[in-house]
Amino acid sequence: MLANESSSNHSHLSVSQNQGRLVFARMNRYIGRLSKHLTAENVHHFRTNSRRVEALIATLAPETRNKKKALKLVAKLRKRAGKVRDTDVQIALLKGLKVPDRQNHRAQLLEVLDEEHDRLTRKLSKAADGPTLRELRKRLRREQEGIKFDGIDPLHLAVNALPAVGQFPLTEKTLHDFRIGAKHARYLAELAGENFVAEGFINELKRAQDAAGEWHDALKLKERAEKRFGSASESALVSVLQNISRARFRSASQALMSAVANLSKPKQLAMPPTQFDHKAAASEKTEHRSAVA
């Protein structure tokens, strides 16, 4: 939890103020690391902390010209970092596949991904130049100063930010949007700091989002393989990736829908973490059966 990083120098702040301060401080730290070392870890942390900052600014900051420019700049760099991170994950997923490669498609795709990773890393490095990062820091500092954390109810904000269940059938497109909406809610809940209700809410969403993230990684790799090698009948690699993607889609859909439906109920928020964990464990067993089927 973010509160573990809190300092006695800020003990006079409210819980939400301190949590918000930590979000911006962490973002500032990874902006600095991004400018020096484009390691997989630094790129990943920059990307995830960008999402947190976006959630706070979009929900809590007053509407100003600076807000629009700050969000646009964060999104631009986050998307570039996301592309680098995606290739990292796809390379790892592809290397971990234990399948015959008589057509040499796996080796060919690995070579393409390695080349693309280098190209995308160079593009991120060029985009994250000194003037751009200085402007980003300046705009984020203004947004942090403009946000009023006093009097907010983080869990109320988080519940209201949860995507609505049952409004539309889940497809590959809508599940991805559903996943992003659930992340937004989770990052708002983190403002509540260390209490069992917030921890239960966050942990249940995180489990579901992990399943959705694994599906999305497999989906993107499958799409890339299809574009290069054709249909499942033309490529054994495409066939394997299609099966993995379908199984993970079922697991992710079930996990996300169940988590959001549970957390949208006011009585669920009164449960201690052990009851959240019990529900999550049952969901994970169902996900495993779906993936094996």
Short mmCIF file of the C-alpha atoms (twelve columns), coordinates in Angstrom:
data_MODEL
# 
_entry.id   MODEL 
# 
loop_
_atom_site.group_PDB 
_atom_site.id 
_atom_site.type_symbol 
_atom_site.label_atom_id 
_atom_site.label_alt_id 
_atom_site.label_comp_id 
_atom_site.label_asym_id 
_atom_site.label_seq_id 
_atom_site.Cartn_x 
_atom_site.Cartn_y 
_atom_site.Cartn_z 
_atom_site.pdbx_PDB_model_num 
ATOM 1   C CA . MET A 1   0.000   0.000   0.000   1 
ATOM 2   C CA . LEU A 2   1.103   3.539   -0.647  1 
ATOM 3   C CA . ALA A 3   0.821   4.472   2.997   1 
ATOM 4   C CA . ASN A 4   3.884   2.410   3.808   1 
ATOM 5   C CA . GLU A 5   5.959   5.192   2.279   1 
ATOM 6   C CA . SER A 6   4.467   7.934   4.453   1 
ATOM 7   C CA . SER A 7   6.809   10.146  6.438   1 
ATOM 8   C CA . SER A 8   6.513   11.698  9.881   1 
ATOM 9   C CA . ASN A 9   7.275   15.023  8.211   1 
ATOM 10  C CA . HIS A 10  3.749   14.916  6.762   1 
ATOM 11  C CA . SER A 11  1.875   13.603  9.824   1 
ATOM 12  C CA . HIS A 12  -0.252  16.761  9.872   1 
ATOM 13  C CA . LEU A 13  -1.838  15.845  6.533   1 
ATOM 14  C CA . SER A 14  -5.068  13.918  6.195   1 
ATOM 15  C CA . VAL A 15  -4.832  10.328  4.973   1 
ATOM 16  C CA . SER A 16  -6.058  11.283  1.492   1 
ATOM 17  C CA . GLN A 17  -3.687  14.265  1.297   1 
ATOM 18  C CA . ASN A 18  -0.747  12.111  2.259   1 
ATOM 19  C CA . GLN A 19  -1.694  9.353   -0.190  1 
ATOM 20  C CA . GLY A 20  -2.107  11.908  -2.976  1 
ATOM 21  C CA . ARG A 21  1.250   13.484  -2.154  1 
ATOM 22  C CA . LEU A 22  2.860   10.058  -2.391  1 
ATOM 23  C CA . VAL A 23  1.303   9.382   -5.796  1 
ATOM 24  C CA . PHE A 24  2.777   12.594  -7.226  1 
ATOM 25  C CA . ALA A 25  6.129   12.032  -5.481  1 
ATOM 26  C CA . ARG A 26  6.378   8.546   -6.904  1 
ATOM 27  C CA . MET A 27  5.498   9.819   -10.374 1 
ATOM 28  C CA . ASN A 28  8.180   12.488  -10.107 1 
ATOM 29  C CA . ARG A 29  10.714  9.848   -9.114  1 
ATOM 30  C CA . TYR A 30  9.991   7.694   -12.166 1 
ATOM 31  C CA . ILE A 31  10.049  10.690  -14.480 1 
ATOM 32  C CA . GLY A 32  13.632  11.134  -13.327 1 
ATOM 33  C CA . ARG A 33  14.463  7.470   -13.822 1 
ATOM 34  C CA . LEU A 34  12.867  7.466   -17.256 1 
ATOM 35  C CA . SER A 35  15.229  10.241  -18.325 1 
ATOM 36  C CA . LYS A 36  18.305  8.245   -17.254 1 
ATOM 37  C CA . HIS A 37  17.680  4.518   -17.583 1 
ATOM 38  C CA . LEU A 38  15.017  2.973   -19.849 1 
ATOM 39  C CA . THR A 39  15.046  -0.383  -18.078 1 
ATOM 40  C CA . ALA A 40  11.985  -2.637  -18.232 1 
ATOM 41  C CA . GLU A 41  11.315  -1.975  -14.540 1 
ATOM 42  C CA . ASN A 42  11.516  1.816   -14.860 1 
ATOM 43  C CA . VAL A 43  9.297   1.850   -17.951 1 
ATOM 44  C CA . HIS A 44  6.736   -0.357  -16.201 1 
ATOM 45  C CA . HIS A 45  6.670   1.789   -13.052 1 
ATOM 46  C CA . PHE A 46  6.403   4.999   -15.068 1 
ATOM 47  C CA . ARG A 47  3.433   3.559   -16.919 1 
ATOM 48  C CA . THR A 48  1.546   2.327   -13.844 1 
ATOM 49  C CA . ASN A 49  2.180   5.537   -11.905 1 
ATOM 50  C CA . SER A 50  1.010   7.542   -14.913 1 
ATOM 51  C CA . ARG A 51  -2.344  5.764   -14.611 1 
ATOM 52  C CA . ARG A 52  -2.550  6.672   -10.932 1 
ATOM 53  C CA . VAL A 53  -1.788  10.336  -11.585 1 
ATOM 54  C CA . GLU A 54  -4.310  10.424  -14.436 1 
ATOM 55  C CA . ALA A 55  -7.013  8.987   -12.165 1 
ATOM 56  C CA . LEU A 56  -6.409  11.645  -9.503  1 
ATOM 57  C CA . ILE A 57  -6.217  14.578  -11.922 1 
ATOM 58  C CA . ALA A 58  -9.204  13.498  -14.025 1 
ATOM 59  C CA . THR A 59  -11.413 12.970  -10.956 1 
ATOM 60  C CA . LEU A 60  -10.285 15.613  -8.481  1 
ATOM 61  C CA . ALA A 61  -8.519  18.488  -10.268 1 
ATOM 62  C CA . PRO A 62  -10.498 21.584  -11.306 1 
ATOM 63  C CA . GLU A 63  -11.078 22.062  -15.022 1 
ATOM 64  C CA . THR A 64  -8.278  24.257  -16.332 1 
ATOM 65  C CA . ARG A 65  -6.191  24.591  -19.453 1 
ATOM 66  C CA . ASN A 66  -3.236  23.173  -17.535 1 
ATOM 67  C CA . LYS A 67  -5.264  20.089  -16.580 1 
ATOM 68  C CA . LYS A 68  -6.000  19.299  -20.229 1 
ATOM 69  C CA . LYS A 69  -2.378  19.789  -21.241 1 
ATOM 70  C CA . ALA A 70  -1.071  17.762  -18.296 1 
ATOM 71  C CA . LEU A 71  -3.371  14.828  -19.054 1 
ATOM 72  C CA . LYS A 72  -2.496  14.961  -22.746 1 
ATOM 73  C CA . LEU A 73  1.232   14.946  -22.025 1 
ATOM 74  C CA . VAL A 74  0.997   12.137  -19.466 1 
ATOM 75  C CA . ALA A 75  -1.097  10.055  -21.875 1 
ATOM 76  C CA . LYS A 76  1.346   10.563  -24.736 1 
ATOM 77  C CA . LEU A 77  4.340   9.333   -22.735 1 
ATOM 78  C CA . ARG A 78  2.345   6.566   -21.025 1 
ATOM 79  C CA . LYS A 79  1.258   5.152   -24.376 1 
ATOM 80  C CA . ARG A 80  4.832   5.122   -25.648 1 
ATOM 81  C CA . ALA A 81  5.981   3.442   -22.442 1 
ATOM 82  C CA . GLY A 82  3.084   0.999   -22.773 1 
ATOM 83  C CA . LYS A 83  4.233   -0.092  -26.220 1 
ATOM 84  C CA . VAL A 84  7.712   -0.832  -24.900 1 
ATOM 85  C CA . ARG A 85  6.293   -2.742  -21.952 1 
ATOM 86  C CA . ASP A 86  3.934   -4.711  -24.237 1 
ATOM 87  C CA . THR A 87  6.806   -5.958  -26.366 1 
ATOM 88  C CA . ASP A 88  8.717   -6.941  -23.211 1 
ATOM 89  C CA . VAL A 89  5.782   -9.042  -22.030 1 
ATOM 90  C CA . GLN A 90  5.107   -10.535 -25.457 1 
ATOM 91  C CA . ILE A 91  8.742   -11.597 -25.793 1 
ATOM 92  C CA . ALA A 92  8.593   -13.274 -22.374 1 
ATOM 93  C CA . LEU A 93  5.284   -14.975 -23.213 1 
ATOM 94  C CA . LEU A 94  6.603   -16.240 -26.535 1 
ATOM 95  C CA . LYS A 95  9.824   -17.549 -24.987 1 
ATOM 96  C CA . GLY A 96  7.792   -19.376 -22.363 1 
ATOM 97  C CA . LEU A 97  5.653   -21.293 -24.873 1 
ATOM 98  C CA . LYS A 98  6.522   -24.987 -24.864 1 
ATOM 99  C CA . VAL A 99  5.315   -25.871 -28.354 1 
ATOM 100 C CA . PRO A 100 6.970   -27.402 -31.435 1 
ATOM 101 C CA . ASP A 101 8.189   -24.795 -33.927 1 
ATOM 102 C CA . ARG A 102 8.556   -26.779 -37.130 1 
ATOM 103 C CA . GLN A 103 7.431   -23.770 -39.189 1 
ATOM 104 C CA . ASN A 104 9.968   -21.547 -37.406 1 
ATOM 105 C CA . HIS A 105 7.195   -19.029 -36.710 1 
ATOM 106 C CA . ARG A 106 8.069   -18.632 -33.040 1 
ATOM 107 C CA . ALA A 107 11.701  -17.843 -33.823 1 
ATOM 108 C CA . GLN A 108 10.695  -15.425 -36.593 1 
ATOM 109 C CA . LEU A 109 8.269   -13.586 -34.329 1 
ATOM 110 C CA . LEU A 110 10.847  -13.334 -31.546 1 
ATOM 111 C CA . GLU A 111 13.257  -11.693 -33.962 1 
ATOM 112 C CA . VAL A 112 10.572  -9.211  -35.070 1 
ATOM 113 C CA . LEU A 113 9.683   -8.389  -31.456 1 
ATOM 114 C CA . ASP A 114 13.315  -7.846  -30.480 1 
ATOM 115 C CA . GLU A 115 13.764  -5.400  -33.363 1 
ATOM 116 C CA . GLU A 116 10.521  -3.620  -32.539 1 
ATOM 117 C CA . HIS A 117 11.458  -3.362  -28.868 1 
ATOM 118 C CA . ASP A 118 14.672  -1.568  -29.810 1 
ATOM 119 C CA . ARG A 119 12.809  0.785   -32.149 1 
ATOM 120 C CA . LEU A 120 10.094  1.596   -29.602 1 
ATOM 121 C CA . THR A 121 12.671  2.169   -26.860 1 
ATOM 122 C CA . ARG A 122 14.441  4.709   -29.071 1 
ATOM 123 C CA . LYS A 123 11.115  6.452   -29.765 1 
ATOM 124 C CA . LEU A 124 10.326  6.615   -26.054 1 
ATOM 125 C CA . SER A 125 13.782  7.994   -25.306 1 
ATOM 126 C CA . LYS A 126 13.326  10.674  -27.966 1 
ATOM 127 C CA . ALA A 127 9.848   11.594  -26.671 1 
ATOM 128 C CA . ALA A 128 11.026  11.735  -23.045 1 
ATOM 129 C CA . ASP A 129 13.644  14.415  -23.673 1 
ATOM 130 C CA . GLY A 130 14.718  17.003  -21.124 1 
ATOM 131 C CA . PRO A 131 12.346  19.852  -22.114 1 
ATOM 132 C CA . THR A 132 9.337   17.506  -22.294 1 
ATOM 133 C CA . LEU A 133 9.979   15.996  -18.867 1 
ATOM 134 C CA . ARG A 134 10.550  19.429  -17.334 1 
ATOM 135 C CA . GLU A 135 7.229   20.592  -18.752 1 
ATOM 136 C CA . LEU A 136 5.541   17.457  -17.429 1 
ATOM 137 C CA . ARG A 137 6.928   18.031  -13.929 1 
ATOM 138 C CA . LYS A 138 5.797   21.664  -14.010 1 
ATOM 139 C CA . ARG A 139 2.250   20.810  -15.109 1 
ATOM 140 C CA . LEU A 140 1.900   17.978  -12.612 1 
ATOM 141 C CA . ARG A 141 3.094   20.267  -9.806  1 
ATOM 142 C CA . ARG A 142 0.349   22.739  -10.693 1 
ATOM 143 C CA . GLU A 143 -2.251  19.981  -10.704 1 
ATOM 144 C CA . GLN A 144 -1.116  18.654  -7.350  1 
ATOM 145 C CA . GLU A 145 -1.409  22.148  -5.863  1 
ATOM 146 C CA . GLY A 146 -4.904  22.538  -7.326  1 
ATOM 147 C CA . ILE A 147 -6.382  19.315  -5.950  1 
ATOM 148 C CA . LYS A 148 -8.304  19.629  -2.688  1 
ATOM 149 C CA . PHE A 149 -8.200  16.300  -0.864  1 
ATOM 150 C CA . ASP A 150 -9.986  17.484  2.293   1 
ATOM 151 C CA . GLY A 151 -13.454 16.069  2.738   1 
ATOM 152 C CA . ILE A 152 -13.316 13.485  -0.034  1 
ATOM 153 C CA . ASP A 153 -14.472 9.900   0.502   1 
ATOM 154 C CA . PRO A 154 -12.078 7.727   -1.548  1 
ATOM 155 C CA . LEU A 155 -14.172 4.567   -1.360  1 
ATOM 156 C CA . HIS A 156 -17.317 6.418   -2.392  1 
ATOM 157 C CA . LEU A 157 -15.433 7.839   -5.367  1 
ATOM 158 C CA . ALA A 158 -14.047 4.392   -6.183  1 
ATOM 159 C CA . VAL A 159 -17.423 2.652   -6.088  1 
ATOM 160 C CA . ASN A 160 -18.927 5.349   -8.314  1 
ATOM 161 C CA . ALA A 161 -16.010 4.928   -10.747 1 
ATOM 162 C CA . LEU A 162 -16.566 1.174   -11.141 1 
ATOM 163 C CA . PRO A 163 -17.750 0.221   -14.632 1 
ATOM 164 C CA . ALA A 164 -21.412 -0.783  -14.780 1 
ATOM 165 C CA . VAL A 165 -22.052 -4.517  -14.974 1 
ATOM 166 C CA . GLY A 166 -24.452 -5.846  -17.579 1 
ATOM 167 C CA . GLN A 167 -24.815 -2.745  -19.739 1 
ATOM 168 C CA . PHE A 168 -23.361 -4.509  -22.769 1 
ATOM 169 C CA . PRO A 169 -21.965 -7.953  -23.660 1 
ATOM 170 C CA . LEU A 170 -18.259 -8.342  -23.039 1 
ATOM 171 C CA . THR A 171 -16.191 -8.476  -26.200 1 
ATOM 172 C CA . GLU A 172 -12.452 -8.080  -26.615 1 
ATOM 173 C CA . LYS A 173 -12.931 -4.315  -26.999 1 
ATOM 174 C CA . THR A 174 -15.405 -3.830  -24.149 1 
ATOM 175 C CA . LEU A 175 -13.450 -6.070  -21.753 1 
ATOM 176 C CA . HIS A 176 -10.355 -3.923  -22.275 1 
ATOM 177 C CA . ASP A 177 -12.349 -0.746  -21.527 1 
ATOM 178 C CA . PHE A 178 -13.951 -2.487  -18.528 1 
ATOM 179 C CA . ARG A 179 -10.463 -3.349  -17.238 1 
ATOM 180 C CA . ILE A 180 -9.250  0.256   -17.558 1 
ATOM 181 C CA . GLY A 181 -12.345 1.532   -15.703 1 
ATOM 182 C CA . ALA A 182 -11.734 -0.925  -12.864 1 
ATOM 183 C CA . LYS A 183 -8.115  0.251   -12.612 1 
ATOM 184 C CA . HIS A 184 -9.300  3.847   -12.302 1 
ATOM 185 C CA . ALA A 185 -11.570 2.837   -9.399  1 
ATOM 186 C CA . ARG A 186 -8.775  0.939   -7.683  1 
ATOM 187 C CA . TYR A 187 -6.398  3.902   -7.827  1 
ATOM 188 C CA . LEU A 188 -9.016  6.155   -6.240  1 
ATOM 189 C CA . ALA A 189 -9.550  3.606   -3.454  1 
ATOM 190 C CA . GLU A 190 -5.823  3.775   -2.662  1 
ATOM 191 C CA . LEU A 191 -6.396  7.310   -1.350  1 
ATOM 192 C CA . ALA A 192 -8.121  5.734   1.662   1 
ATOM 193 C CA . GLY A 193 -4.781  4.519   2.996   1 
ATOM 194 C CA . GLU A 194 -4.452  1.549   5.317   1 
ATOM 195 C CA . ASN A 195 -7.841  0.273   6.418   1 
ATOM 196 C CA . PHE A 196 -9.356  -3.161  5.960   1 
ATOM 197 C CA . VAL A 197 -12.236 -1.990  3.767   1 
ATOM 198 C CA . ALA A 198 -9.945  -0.237  1.296   1 
ATOM 199 C CA . GLU A 199 -7.498  -3.149  1.298   1 
ATOM 200 C CA . GLY A 200 -10.267 -5.636  0.558   1 
ATOM 201 C CA . PHE A 201 -11.606 -3.470  -2.262  1 
ATOM 202 C CA . ILE A 202 -8.151  -2.985  -3.804  1 
ATOM 203 C CA . ASN A 203 -7.059  -6.624  -3.475  1 
ATOM 204 C CA . GLU A 204 -10.200 -8.014  -5.071  1 
ATOM 205 C CA . LEU A 205 -9.901  -5.632  -8.023  1 
ATOM 206 C CA . LYS A 206 -6.184  -6.340  -8.407  1 
ATOM 207 C CA . ARG A 207 -6.730  -10.097 -8.678  1 
ATOM 208 C CA . ALA A 208 -9.307  -9.607  -11.388 1 
ATOM 209 C CA . GLN A 209 -7.143  -7.060  -13.206 1 
ATOM 210 C CA . ASP A 210 -4.174  -9.434  -13.170 1 
ATOM 211 C CA . ALA A 211 -6.303  -12.028 -14.964 1 
ATOM 212 C CA . ALA A 212 -7.456  -9.389  -17.452 1 
ATOM 213 C CA . GLY A 213 -3.883  -8.227  -18.008 1 
ATOM 214 C CA . GLU A 214 -2.743  -11.765 -18.803 1 
ATOM 215 C CA . TRP A 215 -5.577  -12.083 -21.320 1 
ATOM 216 C CA . HIS A 216 -4.729  -8.766  -22.972 1 
ATOM 217 C CA . ASP A 217 -1.062  -9.726  -23.329 1 
ATOM 218 C CA . ALA A 218 -2.010  -13.019 -25.004 1 
ATOM 219 C CA . LEU A 219 -4.527  -11.253 -27.251 1 
ATOM 220 C CA . LYS A 220 -1.965  -8.745  -28.542 1 
ATOM 221 C CA . LEU A 221 0.573   -11.482 -29.224 1 
ATOM 222 C CA . LYS A 222 -2.070  -13.554 -31.027 1 
ATOM 223 C CA . GLU A 223 -3.055  -10.575 -33.203 1 
ATOM 224 C CA . ARG A 224 0.568   -9.958  -34.085 1 
ATOM 225 C CA . ALA A 225 1.077   -13.609 -35.037 1 
ATOM 226 C CA . GLU A 226 -2.111  -13.628 -37.144 1 
ATOM 227 C CA . LYS A 227 -1.021  -10.544 -39.027 1 
ATOM 228 C CA . ARG A 228 2.312   -12.130 -39.884 1 
ATOM 229 C CA . PHE A 229 1.454   -15.812 -40.382 1 
ATOM 230 C CA . GLY A 230 -2.254  -15.949 -41.208 1 
ATOM 231 C CA . SER A 231 -5.002  -18.084 -39.674 1 
ATOM 232 C CA . ALA A 232 -4.805  -20.976 -37.227 1 
ATOM 233 C CA . SER A 233 -4.983  -23.438 -40.128 1 
ATOM 234 C CA . GLU A 234 -1.848  -21.864 -41.606 1 
ATOM 235 C CA . SER A 235 0.222   -21.575 -38.426 1 
ATOM 236 C CA . ALA A 236 0.561   -23.874 -35.424 1 
ATOM 237 C CA . LEU A 237 1.751   -20.886 -33.394 1 
ATOM 238 C CA . VAL A 238 -1.389  -18.898 -34.222 1 
ATOM 239 C CA . SER A 239 -3.531  -21.888 -33.265 1 
ATOM 240 C CA . VAL A 240 -1.861  -22.185 -29.850 1 
ATOM 241 C CA . LEU A 241 -2.132  -18.450 -29.183 1 
ATOM 242 C CA . GLN A 242 -5.805  -18.430 -30.156 1 
ATOM 243 C CA . ASN A 243 -6.526  -21.187 -27.632 1 
ATOM 244 C CA . ILE A 244 -4.604  -19.370 -24.895 1 
ATOM 245 C CA . SER A 245 -6.331  -16.072 -25.689 1 
ATOM 246 C CA . ARG A 246 -9.820  -17.643 -25.618 1 
ATOM 247 C CA . ALA A 247 -9.194  -19.399 -22.297 1 
ATOM 248 C CA . ARG A 248 -7.814  -16.235 -20.716 1 
ATOM 249 C CA . PHE A 249 -10.708 -14.178 -22.083 1 
ATOM 250 C CA . ARG A 250 -13.199 -16.448 -20.309 1 
ATOM 251 C CA . SER A 251 -11.218 -16.320 -17.063 1 
ATOM 252 C CA . ALA A 252 -10.729 -12.540 -17.217 1 
ATOM 253 C CA . SER A 253 -14.372 -11.850 -18.062 1 
ATOM 254 C CA . GLN A 254 -15.604 -13.949 -15.166 1 
ATOM 255 C CA . ALA A 255 -13.089 -12.516 -12.702 1 
ATOM 256 C CA . LEU A 256 -13.717 -8.868  -13.590 1 
ATOM 257 C CA . MET A 257 -17.496 -9.121  -13.777 1 
ATOM 258 C CA . SER A 258 -17.630 -10.967 -10.453 1 
ATOM 259 C CA . ALA A 259 -15.305 -8.511  -8.687  1 
ATOM 260 C CA . VAL A 260 -17.096 -5.408  -9.940  1 
ATOM 261 C CA . ALA A 261 -20.536 -6.865  -9.186  1 
ATOM 262 C CA . ASN A 262 -19.454 -7.732  -5.622  1 
ATOM 263 C CA . LEU A 263 -17.780 -4.407  -4.935  1 
ATOM 264 C CA . SER A 264 -20.681 -2.389  -6.329  1 
ATOM 265 C CA . LYS A 265 -22.860 -3.656  -3.466  1 
ATOM 266 C CA . PRO A 266 -22.671 -1.414  -0.375  1 
ATOM 267 C CA . LYS A 267 -22.817 -4.381  2.019   1 
ATOM 268 C CA . GLN A 268 -19.719 -5.890  0.424   1 
ATOM 269 C CA . LEU A 269 -17.634 -2.925  1.549   1 
ATOM 270 C CA . ALA A 270 -18.371 -3.748  5.181   1 
ATOM 271 C CA . MET A 271 -16.695 -7.162  4.922   1 
ATOM 272 C CA . PRO A 272 -13.249 -7.723  6.438   1 
ATOM 273 C CA . PRO A 273 -10.409 -8.742  4.093   1 
ATOM 274 C CA . THR A 274 -10.743 -12.456 4.935   1 
ATOM 275 C CA . GLN A 275 -14.199 -12.519 3.341   1 
ATOM 276 C CA . PHE A 276 -12.931 -10.706 0.252   1 
ATOM 277 C CA . ASP A 277 -10.160 -13.274 0.021   1 
ATOM 278 C CA . HIS A 278 -12.638 -16.142 0.353   1 
ATOM 279 C CA . LYS A 279 -14.658 -14.860 -2.568  1 
ATOM 280 C CA . ALA A 280 -11.510 -14.257 -4.629  1 
ATOM 281 C CA . ALA A 281 -10.260 -17.790 -3.967  1 
ATOM 282 C CA . ALA A 282 -13.548 -19.247 -5.212  1 
ATOM 283 C CA . SER A 283 -13.310 -17.071 -8.306  1 
ATOM 284 C CA . GLU A 284 -9.726  -18.202 -8.961  1 
ATOM 285 C CA . LYS A 285 -10.807 -21.865 -8.854  1 
ATOM 286 C CA . THR A 286 -13.472 -21.140 -11.443 1 
ATOM 287 C CA . GLU A 287 -10.943 -19.287 -13.618 1 
ATOM 288 C CA . HIS A 288 -8.595  -22.290 -13.492 1 
ATOM 289 C CA . ARG A 289 -11.365 -24.647 -14.634 1 
ATOM 290 C CA . SER A 290 -12.234 -22.308 -17.496 1 
ATOM 291 C CA . ALA A 291 -8.624  -22.082 -18.663 1 
ATOM 292 C CA . VAL A 292 -8.233  -25.852 -18.638 1 
ATOM 293 C CA . ALA A 293 -11.497 -26.474 -20.479 1 
# 
